[in-house]
Coordinates of C-alpha atoms and ligand atoms in Angstrom, one line a residue:
M294 CA -17.5 11.1 -15.9
T295 CA -18.9 8.0 -14.0
Q296 CA -16.3 5.9 -12.5
T297 CA -17.3 2.4 -14.0
P298 CA -17.1 -0.6 -11.2
S299 CA -16.5 -3.9 -12.4
D300 CA -14.2 -5.9 -10.1
P301 CA -15.8 -8.7 -9.4
S302 CA -14.9 -8.5 -5.2
L303 CA -16.2 -4.8 -5.8
Q304 CA -19.9 -7.0 -7.1
A305 CA -19.5 -9.8 -4.7
V306 CA -19.4 -7.1 -1.7
S307 CA -21.7 -5.3 -3.0
D308 CA -24.3 -8.7 -3.5
A309 CA -23.7 -9.4 0.3
L310 CA -24.9 -5.8 1.0
R311 CA -27.9 -5.9 -1.0
T312 CA -28.8 -9.5 -0.3
H313 CA -28.6 -8.7 3.7
D314 CA -30.3 -6.8 5.9
R315 CA -28.8 -6.0 9.4
F316 CA -25.7 -4.6 10.1
I317 CA -22.5 -3.7 11.8
V318 CA -20.1 -1.5 10.5
T319 CA -16.8 -1.0 12.4
S320 CA -12.7 -0.7 11.7
H321 CA -9.6 -0.6 13.7
V322 CA -8.8 0.4 17.2
R323 CA -7.9 4.2 17.5
P324 CA -10.4 5.2 14.2
D325 CA -8.6 7.5 12.2
G326 CA -10.0 9.7 9.5
D327 CA -10.6 7.5 6.8
A328 CA -11.9 4.4 9.6
I329 CA -14.4 7.1 10.7
G330 CA -15.2 8.5 7.4
S331 CA -15.8 4.9 5.6
S332 CA -17.7 3.6 8.4
V333 CA -20.5 6.2 8.8
A334 CA -20.5 6.5 5.2
M335 CA -21.0 2.9 5.0
A336 CA -23.9 3.1 7.5
L337 CA -25.6 6.0 6.2
A338 CA -25.7 4.3 2.9
L339 CA -27.1 0.9 4.1
R340 CA -29.7 2.9 6.3
S341 CA -30.4 5.1 3.0
L342 CA -31.5 1.0 1.5
G343 CA -33.6 0.5 4.4
K344 CA -31.4 -1.8 6.4
S345 CA -30.4 -1.9 9.9
A346 CA -27.1 -0.4 10.6
R347 CA -25.1 0.2 13.9
V348 CA -21.7 1.4 13.5
V349 CA -19.2 -0.5 16.5
M350 CA -15.8 1.0 17.3
H351 CA -13.5 -0.5 20.3
D352 CA -12.0 3.0 20.8
P353 CA -14.3 6.8 21.1
L354 CA -13.5 9.2 18.6
P355 CA -10.5 11.5 18.6
D356 CA -10.8 15.3 18.2
P357 CA -12.1 16.9 15.9
Y358 CA -14.6 14.1 14.7
P359 CA -17.2 14.3 17.1
D360 CA -18.3 17.7 15.6
F361 CA -18.9 16.2 12.4
P362 CA -22.2 15.0 11.3
C363 CA -24.3 11.9 11.9
V364 CA -21.6 10.2 14.9
D365 CA -23.3 10.8 17.6
Q366 CA -25.0 7.3 16.6
V367 CA -20.8 5.5 16.6
E368 CA -21.0 3.3 19.8
C369 CA -18.1 2.1 21.7
A370 CA -18.0 -1.4 22.1
E371 CA -15.9 -4.5 23.8
R372 CA -17.4 -6.9 21.7
V373 CA -19.7 -6.9 19.0
P374 CA -23.4 -7.9 20.0
D375 CA -25.1 -11.1 19.3
D376 CA -27.7 -10.5 17.4
G377 CA -26.9 -12.4 13.9
S378 CA -25.8 -8.8 12.5
T379 CA -23.5 -8.7 9.1
V380 CA -20.3 -7.4 10.6
V381 CA -18.6 -5.1 7.6
V382 CA -15.1 -4.9 8.8
M383 CA -13.3 -1.8 6.9
E384 CA -9.5 -1.1 7.0
C385 CA -8.3 -4.2 9.1
G386 CA -5.5 -6.9 8.1
D387 CA -7.4 -9.2 10.4
L388 CA -10.0 -9.4 13.0
D389 CA -7.8 -8.7 16.0
R390 CA -7.5 -5.0 14.4
T391 CA -10.6 -4.1 15.5
G392 CA -9.9 -4.7 19.1
L393 CA -13.8 -6.4 19.5
G394 CA -14.8 -9.6 20.5
G395 CA -17.1 -11.5 19.3
I396 CA -17.1 -11.2 15.4
E397 CA -16.2 -15.0 14.4
G398 CA -19.9 -15.6 15.3
H399 CA -20.5 -13.4 12.8
A400 CA -21.0 -13.5 8.7
V401 CA -18.1 -10.8 8.0
I402 CA -17.9 -8.6 4.9
N403 CA -14.2 -7.5 4.6
I404 CA -13.0 -4.0 2.7
D405 CA -9.5 -2.7 3.2
H406 CA -6.8 -0.9 1.0
H407 CA -3.7 -1.9 3.0
P408 CA -1.5 -4.5 1.3
G409 CA -1.3 -7.6 3.9
N410 CA -5.0 -7.9 4.7
A411 CA -5.2 -11.7 5.9
G412 CA -8.2 -12.5 3.8
F413 CA -11.1 -13.2 5.8
G414 CA -14.7 -12.8 5.4
F415 CA -17.2 -14.1 3.3
A416 CA -17.5 -11.5 1.3
Q417 CA -14.3 -9.3 0.1
W418 CA -12.7 -6.4 -1.8
F419 CA -9.0 -5.7 -1.4
D420 CA -7.8 -2.6 -3.3
G421 CA -4.4 -1.7 -2.7
T422 CA -4.7 0.9 -5.5
A423 CA -7.2 2.8 -3.4
A424 CA -5.4 5.9 -1.6
A425 CA -8.3 5.5 1.1
C426 CA -10.7 3.0 2.2
A427 CA -13.2 6.1 1.5
E428 CA -12.2 6.2 -2.2
M429 CA -13.8 2.1 -2.0
V430 CA -16.8 2.9 -0.1
Y431 CA -18.0 5.8 -2.5
D432 CA -17.3 3.0 -5.2
I433 CA -19.9 0.5 -3.3
I434 CA -22.3 3.6 -2.6
V435 CA -22.6 4.3 -6.9
N436 CA -22.9 0.7 -7.7
L437 CA -25.4 0.3 -4.7
G438 CA -27.4 3.0 -6.7
V439 CA -27.5 5.0 -3.2
V440 CA -28.1 8.9 -3.9
M441 CA -24.8 10.1 -1.9
T442 CA -25.8 12.5 0.5
A443 CA -23.7 15.6 2.2
D444 CA -23.4 13.9 5.0
M445 CA -21.7 10.4 3.4
A446 CA -20.3 13.2 0.8
T447 CA -18.6 14.4 3.8
H448 CA -17.7 11.5 5.6
L449 CA -15.8 10.3 2.3
Y450 CA -14.3 12.9 1.9
V451 CA -12.3 13.5 5.2
G452 CA -11.5 9.6 4.8
I453 CA -9.5 10.5 1.8
V454 CA -8.1 13.8 2.6
T455 CA -7.2 12.7 6.1
D456 CA -5.7 9.1 4.6
T457 CA -3.3 11.0 1.7
G458 CA -2.3 14.1 4.1
S459 CA -4.5 16.4 2.1
F460 CA -3.3 14.5 -1.2
K461 CA 0.1 14.2 -0.8
Y462 CA 1.4 11.0 0.4
P463 CA 1.9 7.6 -2.1
G464 CA -0.9 6.4 -3.4
V465 CA -3.0 9.2 -4.6
S466 CA -4.4 9.3 -8.3
P467 CA -6.4 10.4 -10.6
R468 CA -9.2 8.5 -8.7
T469 CA -8.5 10.2 -5.9
F470 CA -9.2 13.5 -7.2
I471 CA -11.8 12.4 -9.5
T472 CA -14.0 10.6 -6.6
S473 CA -13.0 13.6 -4.3
A474 CA -14.5 16.1 -7.3
R475 CA -17.9 14.1 -7.0
L476 CA -17.9 14.2 -3.1
V477 CA -17.7 18.0 -3.6
E478 CA -20.5 18.4 -5.9
A479 CA -22.5 15.8 -3.9
G480 CA -22.2 18.5 -0.5
A481 CA -18.5 17.7 0.9
D482 CA -17.5 21.3 1.7
P483 CA -13.5 21.5 1.4
V484 CA -13.1 24.8 3.0
A485 CA -14.9 24.4 6.2
L486 CA -13.7 20.7 6.7
A487 CA -9.9 22.0 6.1
R488 CA -11.0 24.0 8.8
L489 CA -12.3 21.5 11.0
L490 CA -9.5 19.4 10.7
Y491 CA -6.3 21.5 11.1
D492 CA -7.7 24.7 12.7
G493 CA -8.1 22.6 16.2
N494 CA -5.0 23.6 17.8
T495 CA -5.7 24.4 21.2
L496 CA -3.6 27.3 23.3
G497 CA -1.7 25.1 25.5
R498 CA -0.7 23.0 22.4
L499 CA 0.8 26.0 21.0
K500 CA 2.7 27.2 24.1
L501 CA 4.0 23.7 24.3
Q502 CA 4.9 23.8 20.9
A503 CA 6.9 26.8 21.2
A504 CA 8.5 25.6 24.2
V505 CA 9.7 22.4 22.9
L506 CA 11.2 23.9 19.2
S507 CA 12.7 25.9 21.4
T508 CA 14.8 22.9 22.9
L509 CA 16.1 22.4 19.3
D510 CA 19.6 21.1 18.6
I511 CA 21.2 20.4 15.9
R512 CA 23.7 17.5 15.4
H513 CA 25.8 15.8 12.5
D514 CA 26.8 18.6 10.4
G515 CA 23.2 20.1 10.4
T516 CA 21.6 16.7 9.4
I517 CA 20.3 15.5 13.0
A518 CA 17.5 17.5 15.2
C519 CA 17.1 16.9 18.7
L520 CA 13.8 17.7 20.7
M521 CA 12.8 17.3 24.5
V522 CA 10.2 18.0 26.8
D523 CA 9.7 17.4 30.6
P524 CA 6.3 17.7 33.0
A525 CA 7.7 21.1 33.8
M526 CA 7.4 22.2 30.2
L527 CA 3.9 20.4 30.2
A528 CA 2.6 22.0 33.2
A529 CA 4.0 25.8 32.1
A530 CA 2.1 25.4 28.7
G531 CA -0.8 23.4 30.5
A532 CA -0.5 20.4 27.7
A533 CA -0.9 16.8 28.0
P534 CA 1.7 14.6 26.9
E535 CA -0.4 13.5 24.2
D536 CA -0.2 17.0 23.2
T537 CA 3.1 16.6 21.2
D538 CA 2.0 14.4 18.7
G539 CA 3.4 15.4 15.6
F540 CA 6.2 17.8 17.4
I541 CA 8.7 15.0 15.9
N542 CA 8.0 15.9 12.0
I543 CA 8.2 19.7 12.5
P544 CA 12.4 19.9 12.2
L545 CA 11.6 17.1 9.1
T546 CA 10.2 20.3 7.1
V547 CA 13.5 21.2 6.7
R548 CA 15.2 19.6 3.4
R549 CA 18.7 19.2 5.3
L550 CA 17.4 17.6 8.1
V551 CA 16.7 14.4 7.2
A552 CA 16.0 12.6 11.0
S553 CA 14.9 13.6 14.2
V554 CA 14.8 12.7 18.0
F555 CA 12.4 13.5 20.4
F556 CA 13.2 12.5 24.1
K557 CA 10.1 12.8 26.7
M558 CA 11.4 12.5 29.8
I559 CA 9.0 10.0 31.5
E560 CA 10.7 10.6 35.2
P561 CA 13.7 12.1 36.1
D562 CA 16.5 9.9 34.2
T563 CA 14.0 7.9 32.5
W564 CA 13.1 8.7 28.5
R565 CA 10.9 7.7 26.1
V566 CA 13.0 8.2 23.0
S567 CA 11.2 8.6 19.2
L568 CA 13.2 8.5 16.0
R569 CA 11.9 9.6 12.5
S570 CA 14.6 9.6 9.6
K571 CA 13.8 10.0 5.6
G572 CA 14.3 7.7 3.0
A573 CA 16.8 5.0 3.4
I574 CA 18.0 5.9 6.6
D575 CA 16.9 3.2 9.4
V576 CA 16.0 4.4 12.5
G577 CA 13.7 0.8 13.2
R578 CA 17.2 -0.7 13.7
I579 CA 19.0 1.6 16.1
A580 CA 15.4 1.7 18.6
R581 CA 15.5 -2.6 18.2
H582 CA 19.4 -2.2 19.4
F583 CA 17.9 -0.5 22.6
G584 CA 15.2 -3.0 23.3
G585 CA 12.2 -0.6 21.3
G586 CA 10.8 -0.9 18.1
G587 CA 9.2 0.4 15.1
H588 CA 9.7 0.9 11.5
R589 CA 12.9 2.2 9.5
N590 CA 11.4 5.9 9.1
A591 CA 9.5 5.8 12.4
S592 CA 10.6 4.1 15.4
G593 CA 10.9 4.1 19.7
C594 CA 12.8 3.2 22.6
T595 CA 13.3 3.9 26.5
L596 CA 16.2 4.4 28.2
T597 CA 17.7 5.6 30.9
G598 CA 20.5 8.1 32.4
T599 CA 20.9 12.3 32.0
L600 CA 19.7 13.8 28.8
P601 CA 23.3 14.2 27.6
D602 CA 24.3 10.6 28.3
V603 CA 20.9 9.3 26.7
R604 CA 21.5 11.3 23.5
A605 CA 24.9 10.7 23.1
L606 CA 23.8 6.8 23.0
V607 CA 21.8 7.7 20.3
L608 CA 23.8 9.8 18.0
D609 CA 26.7 7.6 18.6
L610 CA 24.9 5.1 15.9
L611 CA 22.2 7.5 14.6
G612 CA 25.1 9.8 13.2
P613 CA 26.7 6.7 11.3
E614 CA 23.6 5.7 9.8
V615 CA 22.9 9.0 8.2
T616 CA 26.1 9.1 7.0
E617 CA 25.8 6.0 5.5
A618 CA 22.2 6.4 3.9
D619 CA 23.6 9.7 2.6
T620 CA 26.7 8.3 0.4
T621 CA 24.2 5.3 -0.5
T622 CA 21.2 8.1 -1.7
P623 CA 23.3 11.3 -2.7
H624 CA 20.5 12.5 -3.9
H625 CA 18.2 13.3 -0.5
R626 CA 19.9 16.9 0.2
A627 CA 19.5 18.2 -3.2
Ligands
MN51 MN1 -7.2 4.3 5.4

């Protein structure tokens, strides 16, 4: 079954891509799998139509993306060149999200799936039902009549897998699986790509994970997890501060643990405090109380004091918040 792209915005974007000849494709700062995959696949499709297409990003590609096909042509820059190109902006609510200067002087095509897109560009397609921008790029490539190569399919598949947390976040739809099936038919290799995406751990990070998890401290009747890391632990593991990314989520794999707090020592008695929660538990409010920020389920702030003091400050607010959410949403411990 082939999808039937009939959306007028999809047609408008396809027409704009067909009628222009020189393109710069870009996406947001600190590009992720969907930003990279959507942009590279789009550039490859445009080139197969005989057009000039450069991919320009503000930030370099994080691991493991330098190992993906065709990414050696991705350029890093502060500004887009003033060369009369049409700029295709993927996944950005507004032009500031690109981190790139100089886009204002160009014709802009806007392709996005995040609610809140500002609606810029002379041609735009917003589709909030797409689980990944890559789903939209797939439809554009089909609509343009471009033959889907294995490299294009690989990038689009990676965009979908990463933006859906391997097909498990809200937004996953039959379209997600139909599109993914077509991409696998076109040469995306789910097994090899899963290994590349998820088996890229370093030994230092694994050792650091062991050390951080050994600090696991369960509070508030088994519902709140606390973790900590300090510079000595980083040094012992031979790891970098950013190697702790994602550790805060590990306790939340336990059903009964509904909030997780990670205390990272920046210097003695100064702590970067990250908070994560499930459901109605609002850790954004707690971080804002301490001068930080974030959203209901993910937030952070900086506090000074000894670890026991700082932990007590946070738990004095977080404990009642967990209790309150527990009484209003009785099912989350089921
Ligand atoms: Mn996305």
